[in-house]
Each structure stands twice: as C-alpha cells, then as structure tokens.
Tab-separated table of C-alpha atoms in Angstrom:
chain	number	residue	atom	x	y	z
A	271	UNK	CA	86.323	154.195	97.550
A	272	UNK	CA	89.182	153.200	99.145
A	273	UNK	CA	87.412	152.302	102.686
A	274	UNK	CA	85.221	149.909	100.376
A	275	UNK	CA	88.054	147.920	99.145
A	276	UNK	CA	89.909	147.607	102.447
A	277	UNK	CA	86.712	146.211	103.574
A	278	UNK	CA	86.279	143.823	100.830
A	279	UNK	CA	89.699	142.376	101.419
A	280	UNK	CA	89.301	141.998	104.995
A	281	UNK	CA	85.742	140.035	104.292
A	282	UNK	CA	87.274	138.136	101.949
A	283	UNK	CA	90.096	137.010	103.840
A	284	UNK	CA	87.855	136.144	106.795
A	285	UNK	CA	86.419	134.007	104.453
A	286	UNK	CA	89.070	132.021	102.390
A	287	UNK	CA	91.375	132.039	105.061
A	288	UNK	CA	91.504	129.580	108.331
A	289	UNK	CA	90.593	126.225	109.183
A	290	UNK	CA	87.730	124.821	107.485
A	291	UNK	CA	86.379	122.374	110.059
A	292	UNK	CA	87.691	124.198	113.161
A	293	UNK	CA	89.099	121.685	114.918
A	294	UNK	CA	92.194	121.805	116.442
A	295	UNK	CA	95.442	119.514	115.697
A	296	UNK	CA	95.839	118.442	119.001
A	297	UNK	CA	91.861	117.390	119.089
A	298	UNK	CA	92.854	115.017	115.595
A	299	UNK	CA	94.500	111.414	115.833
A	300	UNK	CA	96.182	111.457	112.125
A	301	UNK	CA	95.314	107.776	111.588
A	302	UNK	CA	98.705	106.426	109.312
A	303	UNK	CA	97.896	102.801	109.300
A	304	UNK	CA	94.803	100.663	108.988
A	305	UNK	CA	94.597	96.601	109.444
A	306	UNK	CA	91.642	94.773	108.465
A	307	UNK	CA	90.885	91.248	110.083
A	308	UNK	CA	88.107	88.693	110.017
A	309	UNK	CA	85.453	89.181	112.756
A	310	UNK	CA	84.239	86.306	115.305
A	311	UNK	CA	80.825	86.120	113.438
A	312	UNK	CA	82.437	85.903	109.997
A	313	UNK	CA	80.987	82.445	109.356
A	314	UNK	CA	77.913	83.492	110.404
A	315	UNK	CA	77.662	86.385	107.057
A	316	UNK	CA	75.250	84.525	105.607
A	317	UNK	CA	72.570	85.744	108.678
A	318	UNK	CA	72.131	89.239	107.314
A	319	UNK	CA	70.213	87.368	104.449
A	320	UNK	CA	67.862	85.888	107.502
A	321	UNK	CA	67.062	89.304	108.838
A	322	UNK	CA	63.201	90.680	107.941
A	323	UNK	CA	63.287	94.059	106.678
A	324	UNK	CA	61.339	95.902	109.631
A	325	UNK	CA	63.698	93.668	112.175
A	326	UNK	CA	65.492	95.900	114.367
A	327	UNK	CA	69.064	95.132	113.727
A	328	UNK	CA	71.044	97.204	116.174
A	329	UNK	CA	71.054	95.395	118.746
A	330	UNK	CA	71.985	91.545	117.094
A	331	UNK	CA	74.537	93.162	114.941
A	332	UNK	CA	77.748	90.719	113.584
A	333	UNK	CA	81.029	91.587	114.023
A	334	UNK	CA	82.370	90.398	110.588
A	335	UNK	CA	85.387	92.772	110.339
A	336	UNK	CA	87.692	94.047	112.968
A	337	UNK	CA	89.556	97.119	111.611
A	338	UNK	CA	92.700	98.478	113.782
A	339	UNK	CA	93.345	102.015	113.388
A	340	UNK	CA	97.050	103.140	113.913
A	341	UNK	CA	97.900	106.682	114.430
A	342	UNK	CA	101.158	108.900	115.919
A	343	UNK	CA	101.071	109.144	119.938
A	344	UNK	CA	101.866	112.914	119.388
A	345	UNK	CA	101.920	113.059	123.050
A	346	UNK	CA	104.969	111.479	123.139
A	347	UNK	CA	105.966	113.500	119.576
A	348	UNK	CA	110.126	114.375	119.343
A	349	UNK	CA	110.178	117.052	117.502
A	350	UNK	CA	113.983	116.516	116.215
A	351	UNK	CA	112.320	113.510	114.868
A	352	UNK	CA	109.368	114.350	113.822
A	353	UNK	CA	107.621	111.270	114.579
A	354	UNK	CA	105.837	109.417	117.562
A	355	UNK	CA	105.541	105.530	118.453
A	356	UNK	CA	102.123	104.351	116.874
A	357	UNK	CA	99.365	103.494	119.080
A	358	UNK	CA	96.136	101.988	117.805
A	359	UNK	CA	92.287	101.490	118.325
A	360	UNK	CA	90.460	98.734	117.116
A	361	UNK	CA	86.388	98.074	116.560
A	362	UNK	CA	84.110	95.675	115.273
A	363	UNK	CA	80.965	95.333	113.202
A	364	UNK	CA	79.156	94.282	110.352
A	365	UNK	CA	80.710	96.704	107.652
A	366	UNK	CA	83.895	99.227	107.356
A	367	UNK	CA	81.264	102.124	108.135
A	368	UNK	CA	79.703	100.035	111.408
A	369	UNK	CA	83.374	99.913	112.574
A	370	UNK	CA	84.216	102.841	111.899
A	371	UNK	CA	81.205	104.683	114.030
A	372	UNK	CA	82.249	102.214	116.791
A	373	UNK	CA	85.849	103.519	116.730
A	374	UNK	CA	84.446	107.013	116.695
A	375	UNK	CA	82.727	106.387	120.278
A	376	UNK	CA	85.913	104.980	121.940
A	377	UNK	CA	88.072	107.854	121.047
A	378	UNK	CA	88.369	111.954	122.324
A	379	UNK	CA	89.997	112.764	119.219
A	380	UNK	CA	88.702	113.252	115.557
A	381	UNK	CA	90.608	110.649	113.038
A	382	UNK	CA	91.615	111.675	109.759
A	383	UNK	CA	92.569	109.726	107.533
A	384	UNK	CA	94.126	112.580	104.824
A	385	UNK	CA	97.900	111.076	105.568
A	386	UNK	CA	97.146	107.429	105.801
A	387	UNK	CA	100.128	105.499	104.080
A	388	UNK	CA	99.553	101.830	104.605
A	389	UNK	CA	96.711	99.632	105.025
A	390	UNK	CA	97.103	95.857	106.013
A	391	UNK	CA	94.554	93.360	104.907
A	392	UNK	CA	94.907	89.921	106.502
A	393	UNK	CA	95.010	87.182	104.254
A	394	UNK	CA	92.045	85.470	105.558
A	395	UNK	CA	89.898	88.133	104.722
A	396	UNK	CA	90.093	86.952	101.163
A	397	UNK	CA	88.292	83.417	101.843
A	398	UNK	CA	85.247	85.488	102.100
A	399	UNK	CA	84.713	87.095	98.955
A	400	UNK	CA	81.508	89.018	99.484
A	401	UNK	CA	82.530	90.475	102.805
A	402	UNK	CA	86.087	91.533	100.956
A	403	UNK	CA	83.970	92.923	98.212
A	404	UNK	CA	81.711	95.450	100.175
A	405	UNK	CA	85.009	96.158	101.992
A	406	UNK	CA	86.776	97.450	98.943
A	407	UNK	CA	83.592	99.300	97.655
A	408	UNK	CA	83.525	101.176	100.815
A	409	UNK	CA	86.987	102.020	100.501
A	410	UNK	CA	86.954	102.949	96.636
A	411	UNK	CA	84.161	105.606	97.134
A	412	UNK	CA	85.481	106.921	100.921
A	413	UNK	CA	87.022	110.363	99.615
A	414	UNK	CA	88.454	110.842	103.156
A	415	UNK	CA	91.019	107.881	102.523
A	416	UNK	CA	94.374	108.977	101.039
A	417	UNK	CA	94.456	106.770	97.793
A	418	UNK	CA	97.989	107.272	97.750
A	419	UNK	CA	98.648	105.015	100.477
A	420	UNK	CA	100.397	101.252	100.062
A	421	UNK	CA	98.099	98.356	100.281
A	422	UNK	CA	99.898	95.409	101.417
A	423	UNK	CA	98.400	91.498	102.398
A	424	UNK	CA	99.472	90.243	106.068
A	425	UNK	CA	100.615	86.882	106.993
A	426	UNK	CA	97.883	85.413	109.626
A	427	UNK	CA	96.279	88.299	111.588
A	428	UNK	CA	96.947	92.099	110.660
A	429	UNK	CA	96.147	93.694	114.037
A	430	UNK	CA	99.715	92.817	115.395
A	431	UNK	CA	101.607	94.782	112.530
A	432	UNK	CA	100.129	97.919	113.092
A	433	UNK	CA	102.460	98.354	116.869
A	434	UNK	CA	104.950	96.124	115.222
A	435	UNK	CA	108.314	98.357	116.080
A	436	UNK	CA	110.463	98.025	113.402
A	437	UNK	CA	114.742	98.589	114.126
A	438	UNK	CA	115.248	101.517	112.143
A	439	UNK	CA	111.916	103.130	112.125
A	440	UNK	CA	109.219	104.727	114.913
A	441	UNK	CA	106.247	102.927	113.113
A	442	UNK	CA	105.470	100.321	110.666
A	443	UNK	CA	104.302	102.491	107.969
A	444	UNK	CA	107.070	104.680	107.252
A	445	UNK	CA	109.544	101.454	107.638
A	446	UNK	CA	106.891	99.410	104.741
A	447	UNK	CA	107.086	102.739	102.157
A	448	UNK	CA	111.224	102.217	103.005
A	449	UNK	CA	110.987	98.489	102.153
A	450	UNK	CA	108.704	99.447	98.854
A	451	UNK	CA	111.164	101.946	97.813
A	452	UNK	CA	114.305	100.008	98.342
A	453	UNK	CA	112.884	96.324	96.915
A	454	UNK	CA	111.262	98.361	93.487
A	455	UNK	CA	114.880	99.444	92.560
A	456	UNK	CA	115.978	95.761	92.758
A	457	UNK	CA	112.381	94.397	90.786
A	458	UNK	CA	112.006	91.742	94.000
A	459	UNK	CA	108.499	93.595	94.369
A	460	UNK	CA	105.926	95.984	92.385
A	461	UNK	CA	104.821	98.381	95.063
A	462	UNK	CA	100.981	99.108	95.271
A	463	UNK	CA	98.702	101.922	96.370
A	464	UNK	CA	95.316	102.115	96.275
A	465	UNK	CA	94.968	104.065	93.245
A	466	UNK	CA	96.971	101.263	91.604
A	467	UNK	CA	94.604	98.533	92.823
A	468	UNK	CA	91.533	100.421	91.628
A	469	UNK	CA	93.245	101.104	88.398
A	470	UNK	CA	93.571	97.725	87.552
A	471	UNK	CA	90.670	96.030	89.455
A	472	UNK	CA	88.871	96.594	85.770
A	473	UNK	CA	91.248	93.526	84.466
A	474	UNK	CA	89.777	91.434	87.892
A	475	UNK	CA	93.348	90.689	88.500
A	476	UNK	CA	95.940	92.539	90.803
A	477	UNK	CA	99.587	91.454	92.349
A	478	UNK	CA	100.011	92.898	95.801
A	479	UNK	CA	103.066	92.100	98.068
A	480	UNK	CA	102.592	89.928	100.863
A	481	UNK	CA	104.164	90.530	104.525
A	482	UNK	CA	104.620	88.297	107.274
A	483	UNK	CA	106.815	88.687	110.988
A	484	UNK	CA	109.131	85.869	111.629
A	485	UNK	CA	110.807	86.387	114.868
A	486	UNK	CA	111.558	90.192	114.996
A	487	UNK	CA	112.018	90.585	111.303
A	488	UNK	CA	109.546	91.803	108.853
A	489	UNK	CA	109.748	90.027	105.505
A	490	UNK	CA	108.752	90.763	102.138
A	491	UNK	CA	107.309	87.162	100.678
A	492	UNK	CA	106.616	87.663	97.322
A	493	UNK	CA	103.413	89.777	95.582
A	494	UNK	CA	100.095	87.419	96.075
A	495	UNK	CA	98.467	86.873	92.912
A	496	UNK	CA	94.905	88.348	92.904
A	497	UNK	CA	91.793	87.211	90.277
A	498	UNK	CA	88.329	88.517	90.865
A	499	UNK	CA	89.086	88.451	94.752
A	500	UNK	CA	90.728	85.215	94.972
A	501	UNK	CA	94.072	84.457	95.709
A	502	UNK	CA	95.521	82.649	93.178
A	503	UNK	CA	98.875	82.279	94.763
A	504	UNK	CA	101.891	83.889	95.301
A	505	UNK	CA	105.112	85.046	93.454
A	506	UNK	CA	108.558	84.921	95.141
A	507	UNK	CA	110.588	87.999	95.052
A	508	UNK	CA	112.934	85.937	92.273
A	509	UNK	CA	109.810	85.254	90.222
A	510	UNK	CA	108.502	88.993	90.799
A	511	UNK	CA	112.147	89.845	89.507
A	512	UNK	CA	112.079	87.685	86.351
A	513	UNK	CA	108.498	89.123	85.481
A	514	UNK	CA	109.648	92.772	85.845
A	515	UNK	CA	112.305	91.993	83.619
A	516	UNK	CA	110.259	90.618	80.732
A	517	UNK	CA	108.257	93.903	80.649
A	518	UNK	CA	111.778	96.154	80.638
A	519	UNK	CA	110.493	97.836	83.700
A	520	UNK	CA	113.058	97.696	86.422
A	521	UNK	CA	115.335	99.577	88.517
A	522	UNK	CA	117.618	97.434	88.804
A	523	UNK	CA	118.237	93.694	88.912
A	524	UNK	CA	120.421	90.941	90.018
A	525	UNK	CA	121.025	87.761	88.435
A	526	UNK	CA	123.726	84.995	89.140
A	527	UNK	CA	126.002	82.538	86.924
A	528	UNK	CA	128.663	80.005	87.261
A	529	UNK	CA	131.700	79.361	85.826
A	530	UNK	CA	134.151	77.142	86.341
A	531	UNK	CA	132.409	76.013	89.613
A	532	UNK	CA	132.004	79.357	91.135
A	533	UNK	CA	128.936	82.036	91.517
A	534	UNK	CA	129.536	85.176	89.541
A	535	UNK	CA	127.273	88.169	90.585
A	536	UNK	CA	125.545	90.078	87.598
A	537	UNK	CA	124.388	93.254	88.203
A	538	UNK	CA	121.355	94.500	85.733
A	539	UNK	CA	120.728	98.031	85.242
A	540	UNK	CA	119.348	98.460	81.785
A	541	UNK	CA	116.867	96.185	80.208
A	542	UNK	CA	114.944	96.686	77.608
A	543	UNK	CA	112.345	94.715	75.931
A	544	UNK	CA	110.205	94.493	72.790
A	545	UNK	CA	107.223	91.917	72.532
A	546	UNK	CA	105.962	90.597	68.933
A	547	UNK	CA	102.391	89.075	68.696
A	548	UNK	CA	101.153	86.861	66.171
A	549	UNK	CA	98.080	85.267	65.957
A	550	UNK	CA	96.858	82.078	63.628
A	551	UNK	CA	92.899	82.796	63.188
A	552	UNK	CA	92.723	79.113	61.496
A	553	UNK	CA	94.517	77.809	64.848
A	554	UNK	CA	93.058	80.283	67.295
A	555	UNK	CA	96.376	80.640	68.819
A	556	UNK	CA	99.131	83.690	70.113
A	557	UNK	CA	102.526	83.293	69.393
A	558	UNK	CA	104.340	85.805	71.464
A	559	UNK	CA	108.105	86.654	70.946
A	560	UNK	CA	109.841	88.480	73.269
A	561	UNK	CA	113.438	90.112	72.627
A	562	UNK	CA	115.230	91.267	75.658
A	563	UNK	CA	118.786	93.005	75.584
A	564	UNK	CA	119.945	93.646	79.115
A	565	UNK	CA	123.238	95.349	80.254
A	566	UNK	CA	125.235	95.524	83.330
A	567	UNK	CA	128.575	94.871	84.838
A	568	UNK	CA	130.155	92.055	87.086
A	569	UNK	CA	131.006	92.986	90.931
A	570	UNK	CA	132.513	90.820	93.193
A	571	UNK	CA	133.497	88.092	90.426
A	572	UNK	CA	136.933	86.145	91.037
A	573	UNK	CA	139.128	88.074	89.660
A	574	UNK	CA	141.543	86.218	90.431
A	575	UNK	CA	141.903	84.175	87.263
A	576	UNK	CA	141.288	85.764	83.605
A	577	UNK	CA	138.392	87.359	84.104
A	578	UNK	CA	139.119	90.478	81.845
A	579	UNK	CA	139.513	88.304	78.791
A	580	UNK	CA	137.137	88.517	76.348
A	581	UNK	CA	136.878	84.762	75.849
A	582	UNK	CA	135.725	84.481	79.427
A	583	UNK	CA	133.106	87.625	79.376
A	584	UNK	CA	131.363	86.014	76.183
A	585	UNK	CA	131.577	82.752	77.726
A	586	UNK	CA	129.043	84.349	80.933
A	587	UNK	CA	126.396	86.271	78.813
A	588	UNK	CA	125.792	83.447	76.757
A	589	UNK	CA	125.361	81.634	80.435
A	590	UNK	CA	123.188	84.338	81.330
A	591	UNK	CA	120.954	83.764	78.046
A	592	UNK	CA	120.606	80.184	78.382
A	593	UNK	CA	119.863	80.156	82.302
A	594	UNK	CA	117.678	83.543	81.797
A	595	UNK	CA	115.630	82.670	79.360
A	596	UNK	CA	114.721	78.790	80.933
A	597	UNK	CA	113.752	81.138	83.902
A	598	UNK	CA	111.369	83.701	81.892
A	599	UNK	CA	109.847	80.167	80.972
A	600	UNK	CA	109.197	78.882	83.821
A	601	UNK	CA	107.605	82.052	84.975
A	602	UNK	CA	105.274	82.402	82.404
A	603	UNK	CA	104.415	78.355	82.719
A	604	UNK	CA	102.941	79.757	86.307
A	605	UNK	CA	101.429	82.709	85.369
A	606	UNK	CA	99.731	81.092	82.394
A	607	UNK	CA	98.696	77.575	83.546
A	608	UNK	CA	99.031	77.527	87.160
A	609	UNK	CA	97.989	80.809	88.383
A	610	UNK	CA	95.795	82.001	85.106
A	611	UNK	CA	97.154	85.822	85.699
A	612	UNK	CA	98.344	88.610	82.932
A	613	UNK	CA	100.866	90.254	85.044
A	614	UNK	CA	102.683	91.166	81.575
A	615	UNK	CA	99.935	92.739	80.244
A	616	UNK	CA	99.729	91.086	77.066
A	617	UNK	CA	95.915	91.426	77.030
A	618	UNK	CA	96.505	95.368	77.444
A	619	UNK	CA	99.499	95.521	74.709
A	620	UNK	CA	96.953	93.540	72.421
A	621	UNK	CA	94.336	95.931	72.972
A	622	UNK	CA	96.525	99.131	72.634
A	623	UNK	CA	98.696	97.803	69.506
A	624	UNK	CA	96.758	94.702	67.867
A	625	UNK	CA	93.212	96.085	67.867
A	626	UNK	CA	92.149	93.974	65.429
A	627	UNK	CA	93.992	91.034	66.416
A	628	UNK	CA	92.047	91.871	69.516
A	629	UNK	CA	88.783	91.943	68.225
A	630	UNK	CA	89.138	88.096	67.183
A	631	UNK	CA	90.098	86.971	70.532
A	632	UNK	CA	88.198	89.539	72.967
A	633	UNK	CA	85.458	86.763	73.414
A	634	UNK	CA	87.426	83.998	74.660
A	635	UNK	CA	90.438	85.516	75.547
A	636	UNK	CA	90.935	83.397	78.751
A	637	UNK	CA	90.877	80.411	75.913
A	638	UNK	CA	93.792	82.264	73.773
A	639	UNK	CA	95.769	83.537	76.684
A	640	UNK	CA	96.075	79.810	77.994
A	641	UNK	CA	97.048	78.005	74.615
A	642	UNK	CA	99.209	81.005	73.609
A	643	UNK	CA	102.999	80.033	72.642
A	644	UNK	CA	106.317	82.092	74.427
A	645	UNK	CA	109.920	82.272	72.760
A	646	UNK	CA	112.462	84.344	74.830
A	647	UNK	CA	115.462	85.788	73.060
A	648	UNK	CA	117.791	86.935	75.673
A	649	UNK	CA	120.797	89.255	75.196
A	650	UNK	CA	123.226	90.301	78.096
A	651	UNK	CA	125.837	92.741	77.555
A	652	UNK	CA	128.141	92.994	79.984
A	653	UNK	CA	130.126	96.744	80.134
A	654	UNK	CA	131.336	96.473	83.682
A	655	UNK	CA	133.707	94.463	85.443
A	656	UNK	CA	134.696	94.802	89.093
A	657	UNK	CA	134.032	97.931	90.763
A	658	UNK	CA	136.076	100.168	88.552
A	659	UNK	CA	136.958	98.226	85.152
C-alpha cells in the first residue's frame, strides 16, 4: 500500500512539475519592447484587394508594417543589476503574424513575449486606418502578449526608441514605466496598457500619451486623442492635468497664481469632485454642473511679506477659483467642439446614474454631448503654507 502511493507521488510530480515547453532560458530572447512602423509598400495596401484567390501570394508579398522587436542582451546580463542593454530585430510583411514568422527565421533564440512592458506605435501608422485596425485585432486576440504592458504613440518613426539609451536606465522600457509612474502622481499624463485600450476601445475613443526624442531627451508631449482610429489631436500635459482634475482622480497636482506681481506655487493633493446632470427633453439639451473642492498647501511662496495672514490666503484661493475654473472651460471647449472626445466620461456616468435620462439621448448622443452646457464651481482650500506651517 505504501509502495503504491510513493509511486503515485513520484508520477505525479513527473508530471506537474518542470518546464512545460522544454526550452531552455538561455535558448529564449525575452522580447520587452515592440515598435510598430509603416512599411515601404504601405501605399500600395490597397493591392491585396487586386490579388485572385488561387494567386500565389508568397512570393509578391507587401511589406506594410515593420515591427522592431527589443529584448535584454543577457549575454552581456550584470547580475548586480539585473538588467542588460536592449538589442533588437526587426522584419517586414503584410500583417503582425507575416512579420512575426519573418523575425522567427532571423533569430537562434525563441521570443517570448510573457514580460513585454512597452509597445511603441509610430504615429503614422494611424493615417492608415485599416492596416492599424487588423494590427490591433491581431494584438487583442494574441494570448502570448502581456496585456499588462504600456502602449505609448512615437513621434516620427518608432524603430529608433527601442535602442534609445536613456541616462538613468539600461533600456527604454523600464525608463517609460518610470516616466508613467512619476507623471500619473502629478495628473500631466493617464498611463495606458493594453488592457486599458481594449477596455475602452468599446466607447471608439482612447487618450494615449505621446513620446518624441529631442536631442538626447525623451519627452512626454501630451496624451493623443484617439476616435475610431483617428487621431483627433493631442492634449498637453497642462490640459491632461486640468481634465484629471475635473474627474477628482489625481495624485497629485500643481497649479500656479499671482499676487502682487509674483508666481505663487500651489500644490494639490486632494480633489474631489461631484458632477450634476440635467437634461431639458423639450430643448434636447445637458446641463452639466460640476463642484470641485480641492486642498493643498503653498511651497516656495514669498514669504517674505504677509503671507500667513488670512486676508492674503483668501485673497489666493479665490485666485485659484477664478483662473481654475476659466481653465476647466477651456478644456472642455476642446474636448467638446474641437476634438469631439468624452475623456470625462459623462456618457458612462449618464449611463451608470441617469439611465433614463440616458435612454432619451442614447440615439443621438454625439448631438447632446456637443450642445451640452458646463458650469464649474471651484473651491481651493489651502491648509499648508511653506514647508512646515
């Protein structure tokens, strides 16, 4: 009895345990970053259409996409470190899976892509909507991708960024999750993974931040403004900031105001915000009051006159309403008229709270959204001054 369970447990161990695909680490390039650029025969897309079903196609097949695959030289791993200077492959073809085979034949080493953190689409890959469609299709149903990784749009070409060698970091995609991190707990930027993209691609309408090199430095631009794959335009990192701050989802926040000629620095780290909707049937028209209170303390002010007296305090958070609340306008002037985007998610909070509200507008809610009416109360509290007071 007992030799028959010892041998169960040994089977059974043989079985669960060990590697599933036997392949060894050092036969695997752990591919971290991946850049997607237009191919030399992207004009010529429209071909495929041309091509007779029995047509052999192998051998006239377009490069429309050129997709760079980054991954750790873990020949050159430091393990004190534990990281390697990127190095990167790239291939062409018709379609992410055509590319991807290609890559496949030019390498010694299996990729996986279960660790992947960033991937880079250049911005001219969205002036060709179909080709960007299949693209994310394939990348929505690949269940080797890591979902979890950032998705960010490139300035001009995104093959250069993935062996772009930032100062503080080995590779480009542990220094981007650093900049996501870092600008999300100031609101200058909404950081987005895949997941998040998919999530919302259901509204037809995304925000994802925009890169670009200038000289040496990396910059964060802005988030571009995304509506049924087509670029709408783009959001500075101010106008990210304001927009965070009219949901009440920040971090943190800065915001400036002058008195008496000179800048005082205001520091936000509360904010909360509550959104009434009303809506005329006989008009057809949202009225949408928001109510914002926001707290945070003064560093770096001039303390050198009376700054500690109440008088003055009052005197810049009612600055801080008036200037903050001609801002939130201007904001949602762009988002409404110029851009046409629902980055506040007032269609969602109408839906969610307002179902029947929502039921009269659901048909032509593009109609509503645009002649809808804003009013922004603003309320700053200010609790800190200085670095101590």
């Amino acid at each position: 009895m007992k030799l028959r369970r010892v041998l169960i447990s040994a089977i059974t161990c043989l079985i669960l345990v060990g590697c599933t695909d036997n392949v060894e680490i050092d036969n695997k390039a752990f591919v971290s970053t991946i850049a997607i650029d237009v191919g030399k025969d992207i004009e010529k897309q429209n071909s495929l259409e041309t091509i007779k079903q029995k047509e052999p196609f192998r051998e006239n097949g377009l490069d429309l996409i050129n997709v760079t695959y980054g991954f750790p030289d873990i020949r050159n791993m430091e393990p004190e470190k534990g990281s390697a200077p990127e190095v990167a492959i790239t291939s062409s073809g018709y379609s992410m899976t055509d590319a991807y085979f290609k890559a496949t034949s030019k390498m010694s080493r299996e990729f996986h892509f279960g660790h992947s953190k960033l991937l880079m689409i250049s911005e001219d890959v969205f002036k060709y909507p179909e080709v960007l469609s299949e693209m994310l299709d394939y990348i929505s149903r690949d269940s080797m991708l890591n979902k979890s990784m950032f998705l960010v749009i490139t300035k001009g070409e995104a093959m250069p960024y993935v062996t772009y060698k930032p100062p503080t970091e080995d590779n480009i995609e542990n220094y981007i999750a650093g900049l996501m991190i870092n600008t999300s707990k100031n609101a200058s930027i909404i950081p987005t993974t895949l997941h998040t993209y998919f999530a919302n691609e259901g509204n037809n309408e995304s925000l994802i931040p925009y890169i670009g090199i200038e000289g040496e430095d990396l910059k964060i631009y802005g988030m571009v403004a995304v509506k049924n794959l087509e670029v709408k335009g783009i959001l500075n990192n101010p106008q990210v900031s304001d927009i965070q701050l009219i949901k009440g989802d920040i971090g943190a926040a800065k915001e400036v105001s002058f008195i008496e000629g000179k800048a005082i620095d205001y520091h936000i780290d509360d904010s909360n915000s509550k959104l009434k909707i009303k809506y005329d049937e006989e008009e057809n028209k949202l009225y949408l009051n928001y109510n914002i209170v926001m707290k945070g303390g003064i560093s770096g002010a001039y303390l050198g006159s009376n700054m500690l007296e109440n008088d003055k305090i009052s005197q810049v958070e009612e600055a801080l309403n008036i200037s903050m609340e001609e801002e939130f306008k201007q904001v949602f002037d762009i988002i409404q008229n110029k851009y046409s985007i629902d980055p506040l998610e007032i269609k969602a909070n109408i839906r969610r709270y307002h179902p029947r509200v929502w039921k009269k507008v659901s048909e032509h809610w593009d109609e509503v959204y645009k002649k809808a009416e804003v009013n922004f109360n603003v309320k700053n509290e200010i609790k800190t001054i200085g670095v101590s007071q």
